[in-house]
Each structure stands twice: as C-alpha cells, then as structure tokens.
Short mmCIF file of C-alpha atoms in Angstrom, two decimals:
data_model
loop_
_atom_site.label_atom_id
_atom_site.label_comp_id
_atom_site.label_asym_id
_atom_site.label_seq_id
_atom_site.Cartn_x
_atom_site.Cartn_y
_atom_site.Cartn_z
CA UNK A 1 102.25 113.30 122.55
CA UNK A 2 105.62 111.72 121.87
CA UNK A 3 106.21 109.03 119.26
CA UNK A 4 109.42 107.03 119.53
CA UNK A 5 110.71 104.22 117.33
CA UNK A 6 113.40 101.72 118.33
CA UNK A 7 115.48 99.88 115.72
CA UNK A 8 118.48 97.57 116.27
CA UNK A 9 122.07 98.25 115.31
CA UNK A 10 121.81 95.10 113.16
CA UNK A 11 119.11 96.67 111.01
CA UNK A 12 121.16 96.51 107.79
CA UNK A 13 122.82 93.16 108.49
CA UNK A 14 121.55 91.40 105.35
CA UNK A 15 122.45 94.17 102.86
CA UNK A 16 124.95 92.94 100.26
CA UNK A 17 126.85 96.22 99.98
CA UNK A 18 127.08 99.64 101.58
CA UNK A 19 124.93 101.22 98.89
CA UNK A 20 122.04 98.84 99.56
CA UNK A 21 122.47 99.22 103.33
CA UNK A 22 122.27 103.01 102.97
CA UNK A 23 119.18 102.79 100.79
CA UNK A 24 117.47 100.56 103.36
CA UNK A 25 118.20 103.04 106.14
CA UNK A 26 116.82 105.80 103.95
CA UNK A 27 113.41 104.11 103.96
CA UNK A 28 113.55 103.92 107.76
CA UNK A 29 114.27 107.64 107.92
CA UNK A 30 111.42 108.31 105.47
CA UNK A 31 108.99 106.41 107.70
CA UNK A 32 110.14 108.43 110.71
CA UNK A 33 109.57 111.68 108.81
CA UNK A 34 106.22 110.70 107.28
CA UNK A 35 104.72 109.66 110.63
CA UNK A 36 106.20 112.53 112.62
CA UNK A 37 108.35 110.38 114.85
CA UNK A 38 110.00 112.49 117.55
CA UNK A 39 112.87 110.17 118.45
CA UNK A 40 114.51 107.33 116.53
CA UNK A 41 116.61 105.20 118.88
CA UNK A 42 119.22 102.70 117.73
CA UNK A 43 119.62 99.97 120.36
CA UNK A 44 122.57 97.53 120.40
CA UNK A 45 122.25 94.03 118.98
CA UNK A 46 125.84 92.75 119.15
CA UNK A 47 124.83 89.13 118.56
CA UNK A 48 123.29 90.11 115.22
CA UNK A 49 126.12 92.29 113.97
CA UNK A 50 126.68 92.02 110.24
CA UNK A 51 129.50 93.22 108.04
CA UNK A 52 129.05 96.93 108.76
CA UNK A 53 131.20 98.81 111.21
CA UNK A 54 129.94 99.64 114.68
CA UNK A 55 127.88 102.82 114.56
CA UNK A 56 127.10 102.60 110.83
CA UNK A 57 123.31 102.50 111.28
CA UNK A 58 123.28 105.37 113.75
CA UNK A 59 125.59 107.53 111.62
CA UNK A 60 123.58 107.15 108.41
CA UNK A 61 120.28 107.78 110.19
CA UNK A 62 121.72 110.87 111.91
CA UNK A 63 122.89 112.16 108.55
CA UNK A 64 119.49 111.51 106.98
CA UNK A 65 117.80 113.43 109.81
CA UNK A 66 120.09 116.44 109.34
CA UNK A 67 118.59 119.24 107.20
CA UNK A 68 120.28 119.28 103.76
CA UNK A 69 121.76 122.75 104.19
CA UNK A 70 123.60 121.65 107.34
CA UNK A 71 124.98 118.30 106.22
CA UNK A 72 128.30 119.49 104.78
CA UNK A 73 129.04 121.60 107.84
CA UNK A 74 128.13 118.88 110.32
CA UNK A 75 129.45 115.75 108.64
CA UNK A 76 132.16 116.47 106.09
CA UNK A 77 133.39 113.23 104.49
CA UNK A 78 133.16 109.86 106.27
CA UNK A 79 133.44 106.30 105.02
CA UNK A 80 129.99 105.41 106.37
CA UNK A 81 128.48 108.18 104.23
CA UNK A 82 129.94 107.04 100.92
CA UNK A 83 126.54 106.37 99.35
CA UNK A 84 124.29 108.92 101.05
CA UNK A 85 123.35 110.15 97.59
CA UNK A 86 120.84 107.30 97.39
CA UNK A 87 118.97 108.51 100.49
CA UNK A 88 115.45 109.69 99.62
CA UNK A 89 114.70 113.32 100.53
CA UNK A 90 112.73 113.63 103.75
CA UNK A 91 111.19 116.98 102.80
CA UNK A 92 110.38 117.90 106.38
CA UNK A 93 108.12 120.93 106.08
CA UNK A 94 110.31 123.53 107.75
CA UNK A 95 113.41 122.36 105.86
CA UNK A 96 112.22 122.58 102.25
CA UNK A 97 109.62 124.27 100.07
CA UNK A 98 107.71 127.46 100.79
CA UNK A 99 107.64 126.73 104.50
CA UNK A 100 111.38 127.44 104.76
CA UNK A 101 111.43 130.56 102.61
CA UNK A 102 108.48 132.60 103.80
CA UNK A 103 108.56 135.62 106.09
CA UNK A 104 108.70 134.63 109.71
CA UNK A 105 109.56 131.02 108.90
CA UNK A 106 111.61 128.78 111.16
CA UNK A 107 114.85 127.22 109.97
CA UNK A 108 117.35 124.94 111.59
CA UNK A 109 120.91 126.18 111.91
CA UNK A 110 124.22 125.11 113.35
CA UNK A 111 126.34 127.39 115.54
CA UNK A 112 129.72 127.76 113.81
CA UNK A 113 131.27 130.31 116.18
CA UNK A 114 130.55 131.68 119.65
CA UNK A 115 131.77 135.21 120.26
CA UNK A 116 132.61 136.98 123.50
CA UNK A 117 130.11 139.75 122.80
CA UNK A 118 127.00 137.66 123.33
CA UNK A 119 126.64 136.91 119.64
CA UNK A 120 127.05 133.73 117.61
CA UNK A 121 127.51 132.93 113.95
CA UNK A 122 124.94 130.51 112.60
CA UNK A 123 124.84 128.57 109.35
CA UNK A 124 121.15 128.25 108.50
CA UNK A 125 121.26 127.82 104.74
CA UNK A 126 121.76 131.45 103.79
CA UNK A 127 124.53 132.45 101.39
CA UNK A 128 126.83 133.00 104.38
CA UNK A 129 126.65 132.29 108.12
CA UNK A 130 124.82 135.10 109.91
CA UNK A 131 125.69 136.83 113.17
CA UNK A 132 122.90 136.78 115.75
CA UNK A 133 122.57 137.93 119.37
CA UNK A 134 121.91 135.20 121.91
CA UNK A 135 118.74 135.83 123.96
CA UNK A 136 119.36 136.23 127.68
CA UNK A 137 117.45 133.06 128.50
CA UNK A 138 119.39 130.89 126.03
CA UNK A 139 122.78 129.19 126.30
CA UNK A 140 124.27 127.85 123.06
CA UNK A 141 127.55 126.16 122.20
CA UNK A 142 129.60 125.76 119.04
CA UNK A 143 128.31 122.89 116.92
CA UNK A 144 124.84 123.00 118.49
CA UNK A 145 121.73 122.85 116.33
CA UNK A 146 119.43 125.82 116.90
CA UNK A 147 116.19 127.25 115.54
CA UNK A 148 116.25 130.57 113.69
CA UNK A 149 113.23 132.67 112.78
CA UNK A 150 113.88 134.42 109.46
CA UNK A 151 111.64 137.43 108.85
CA UNK A 152 113.52 138.79 105.83
CA UNK A 153 116.19 137.48 103.49
CA UNK A 154 117.07 140.78 101.77
CA UNK A 155 118.18 142.43 103.95
CA UNK A 156 118.69 139.56 106.35
CA UNK A 157 116.58 139.86 109.49
CA UNK A 158 116.62 136.86 111.79
CA UNK A 159 116.80 135.88 115.43
CA UNK A 160 117.41 132.82 117.58
CA UNK A 161 114.26 131.41 119.13
CA UNK A 162 113.75 128.88 121.89
CA UNK A 163 111.82 126.37 119.80
CA UNK A 164 112.40 122.67 119.20
CA UNK A 165 114.14 121.69 115.98
CA UNK A 166 111.84 120.03 113.47
CA UNK A 167 112.07 116.48 112.23
CA UNK A 168 113.29 113.69 114.49
CA UNK A 169 116.27 113.10 116.73
CA UNK A 170 118.47 110.03 116.34
CA UNK A 171 120.00 108.65 119.54
CA UNK A 172 121.74 105.47 120.68
CA UNK A 173 120.51 103.78 123.86
CA UNK A 174 120.00 100.38 125.43
CA UNK A 175 116.55 98.91 124.93
CA UNK A 176 115.81 98.94 128.66
CA UNK A 177 116.76 102.60 128.96
CA UNK A 178 114.59 103.58 125.99
CA UNK A 179 111.58 101.74 127.38
CA UNK A 180 111.93 103.24 130.85
CA UNK A 181 111.98 106.90 129.75
CA UNK A 182 109.41 109.14 131.38
CA UNK A 183 107.97 109.98 127.95
CA UNK A 184 107.97 106.40 126.60
CA UNK A 185 104.18 106.19 126.81
CA UNK A 186 102.60 102.96 125.62
CA UNK A 187 105.42 100.53 124.78
CA UNK A 188 104.78 98.21 121.84
CA UNK A 189 106.85 95.38 120.37
CA UNK A 190 106.21 94.74 116.70
CA UNK A 191 106.39 91.01 115.96
CA UNK A 192 104.70 88.42 113.78
CA UNK A 193 104.14 86.46 116.99
CA UNK A 194 102.23 89.25 118.68
CA UNK A 195 98.50 89.80 119.00
CA UNK A 196 96.98 90.46 115.54
CA UNK A 197 95.79 94.04 115.13
CA UNK A 198 92.11 94.27 114.18
CA UNK A 199 89.82 97.18 113.36
CA UNK A 200 88.11 96.72 116.72
CA UNK A 201 91.43 96.75 118.57
CA UNK A 202 92.64 99.93 116.88
CA UNK A 203 90.18 102.14 118.73
CA UNK A 204 91.29 100.73 122.06
CA UNK A 205 94.94 101.22 121.15
CA UNK A 206 94.38 104.86 120.15
CA UNK A 207 92.58 105.57 123.41
CA UNK A 208 95.30 103.95 125.50
CA UNK A 209 98.11 105.66 123.53
CA UNK A 210 96.52 109.08 124.06
CA UNK A 211 95.94 108.40 127.75
CA UNK A 212 99.62 107.54 128.24
CA UNK A 213 100.85 110.58 126.30
CA UNK A 214 102.32 108.80 123.30
CA UNK A 215 103.99 105.53 122.40
CA UNK A 216 107.27 103.75 121.81
CA UNK A 217 107.35 101.09 119.09
CA UNK A 218 110.26 98.64 118.79
CA UNK A 219 111.28 96.60 115.77
CA UNK A 220 113.65 93.72 115.15
CA UNK A 221 116.20 93.01 112.43
CA UNK A 222 116.27 90.77 109.36
CA UNK A 223 116.19 87.13 110.48
CA UNK A 224 116.33 88.39 114.06
CA UNK A 225 112.93 89.43 115.32
CA UNK A 226 112.48 90.91 118.76
CA UNK A 227 111.91 87.49 120.42
CA UNK A 228 115.32 86.36 119.13
CA UNK A 229 117.06 89.59 120.12
CA UNK A 230 115.55 89.47 123.62
CA UNK A 231 115.90 85.69 123.94
CA UNK A 232 112.17 85.33 124.56
CA UNK A 233 110.16 82.32 123.40
CA UNK A 234 107.93 83.24 120.46
CA UNK A 235 104.93 81.53 122.07
CA UNK A 236 105.35 83.63 125.22
CA UNK A 237 104.51 86.95 123.60
CA UNK A 238 101.12 88.31 122.65
CA UNK A 239 98.55 90.51 124.28
CA UNK A 240 99.15 92.66 127.36
CA UNK A 241 102.35 91.98 129.27
CA UNK A 242 102.82 92.16 133.02
CA UNK A 243 105.18 94.81 134.34
CA UNK A 244 107.63 92.27 135.76
CA UNK A 245 108.31 90.42 132.52
CA UNK A 246 111.86 90.85 131.21
CA UNK A 247 110.96 92.22 127.80
CA UNK A 248 109.39 95.31 129.38
CA UNK A 249 106.69 95.94 126.77
CA UNK A 250 103.03 96.74 127.40
CA UNK A 251 101.98 94.99 124.18
CA UNK A 252 103.31 92.66 121.51
CA UNK A 253 101.44 93.34 118.27
CA UNK A 254 101.37 91.84 114.80
CA UNK A 255 100.48 94.73 112.48
CA UNK A 256 100.63 92.57 109.32
CA UNK A 257 98.47 89.63 110.44
CA UNK A 258 97.85 88.24 106.95
CA UNK A 259 101.29 88.71 105.43
CA UNK A 260 101.72 87.07 102.06
CA UNK A 261 105.51 87.04 102.18
CA UNK A 262 107.53 84.81 104.47
CA UNK A 263 109.41 87.86 105.74
CA UNK A 264 108.33 91.46 106.26
CA UNK A 265 111.40 93.67 106.11
CA UNK A 266 112.00 96.06 108.97
CA UNK A 267 111.51 99.16 106.82
CA UNK A 268 108.22 97.67 105.55
CA UNK A 269 107.15 96.87 109.10
CA UNK A 270 107.73 100.50 110.09
CA UNK A 271 105.31 101.78 107.46
CA UNK A 272 102.73 99.06 108.18
CA UNK A 273 102.90 99.52 111.96
CA UNK A 274 102.97 103.31 112.12
CA UNK A 275 100.11 103.56 109.61
CA UNK A 276 97.69 101.89 111.99
CA UNK A 277 99.21 102.88 115.31
CA UNK A 278 99.10 106.63 114.56
CA UNK A 279 95.41 106.63 113.63
CA UNK A 280 93.14 108.83 115.69
CA UNK A 281 89.80 107.74 117.05
#
C-alpha cells in the first residue's frame, strides 16, 4: 500500500510573510506524518506563483521531512529556511522517543564520507559520525540517506541495513507524471466541486483503494482549486472519470461536503481528506 499526496508549488501563495508561509507548510508536513504518507509531491503551478521564490515550498517541506539530527548536516543555512523554527515537530516514531534509543532500533543517517576500504562514515545522531562497513549487496554514496540499526550506544555497535527510511519523501514532479506512476493506485482529486463523500461511499472507496494497492490524492492552492489549475470547468468534475479525460483522475471528491467556511485551506483539506480516505473497512 502506497499513499501519495500532491500539492502545488503555489501552496503558500497567500501567506503574508515567510514566517506564516513556513508555518503553513509545517501543517502540511504534519498531515503527511500523521497519516503515514509515503511520498509528498510538489507539482508546478506557474500561473499561481506568489511572492515566494521558485522551489520555496519544496525546500521547506524537504527540510521538515528530514530527521532533526540530520538537518544541520544536510541543509546548513539557506534563505528559504529562515523561519524553520516555527515548524511543528513531526515526531516520526523511529526519529524520536524510545523508538530511536532502544537496542536494535533503526535510525536514519547521512553518509558524510566514503572510504576506499569498503567503509563509510555516517552521521546518525550519535555524538560523532561512526565508521561502518558497507554490506556487499549495498552501494552508497556521500550525502545519501541510509538506515542504521543501532544495537548498543556504549560501546557503539551498529550496522547499515537495507531498509527504507522512515517518514515520507518529498519530490518535485509534473502532475501528469505523478498520476501515471506504477504505484499511483487510486487517483483522487480533492475539490469542493467533486462528489460528496458519504458514510456509504467510504466503504466502497476503501475497497477500491486496497484493490489498487494504494492511492494518490491531489490538492489545489488558495484561491486556485484543482479545476482552476487544470483549466477544467467546475461543473465537469464529480464522480468516476473516464481514462481519456485530460485531468487524469479516477475520482473527484468533496471530503468536506457541508463546509461552514467559504474557503477550506489546503492544510485543512489534507487533514479532512486523509482522515476519511485512510479508513479501513
């Protein structure tokens, strides 16, 4: 099961300052962590570009997804990260708390040096980077994120393991490319103009999502919903879509059918949508 979320590069377009824009993106990252999203894709929306520099949204989300003990090593100081102190902690299980300290626990690390003797130095949140042998079936490069199994901290006993890093990945891709991935699963557009989600419909959605091996859910931007971004008439979306329609979604869904506010913010829509769409039967 793979869960992917698509957000536009114009996601923070209405934020008055960089601090508020960063805070908004922090809520998006929190939603991705809470609902165990595997991949958070930032797709381009050049027509909706706001005051923030190109790549701002992707950079802040990538930083938020980086385990705290790796952020300084990976990012240093950048203008886009001026206010990352307002980001809420994600507290992904293997990054913080007892799950990261116990014997045999998995930690994320970054390769800081590759030696000629088949060993690498890895920063994984210990007091100093540690030297580890590279398993014969692994190929790692400097700067790469890796998974380390720590069996003892004093003395340090650890090894590289071929296991996926925890949390979610942040990537940039065109909307069409993201929707056509082999692991895209059930593709859903979140829009106030979509088919209202009901308790009866949820069971059908869960069954279809599981049958297709996961789902990809796309969201729009402030004052630019998906119909506007895709140049699709709002009255043309809703219900199942045919495969030859330009938007490329299986479903257009309204996950807040009785909204009391004129506008549901994107970060609010993520929580509302993923709450119901990740339910099991």
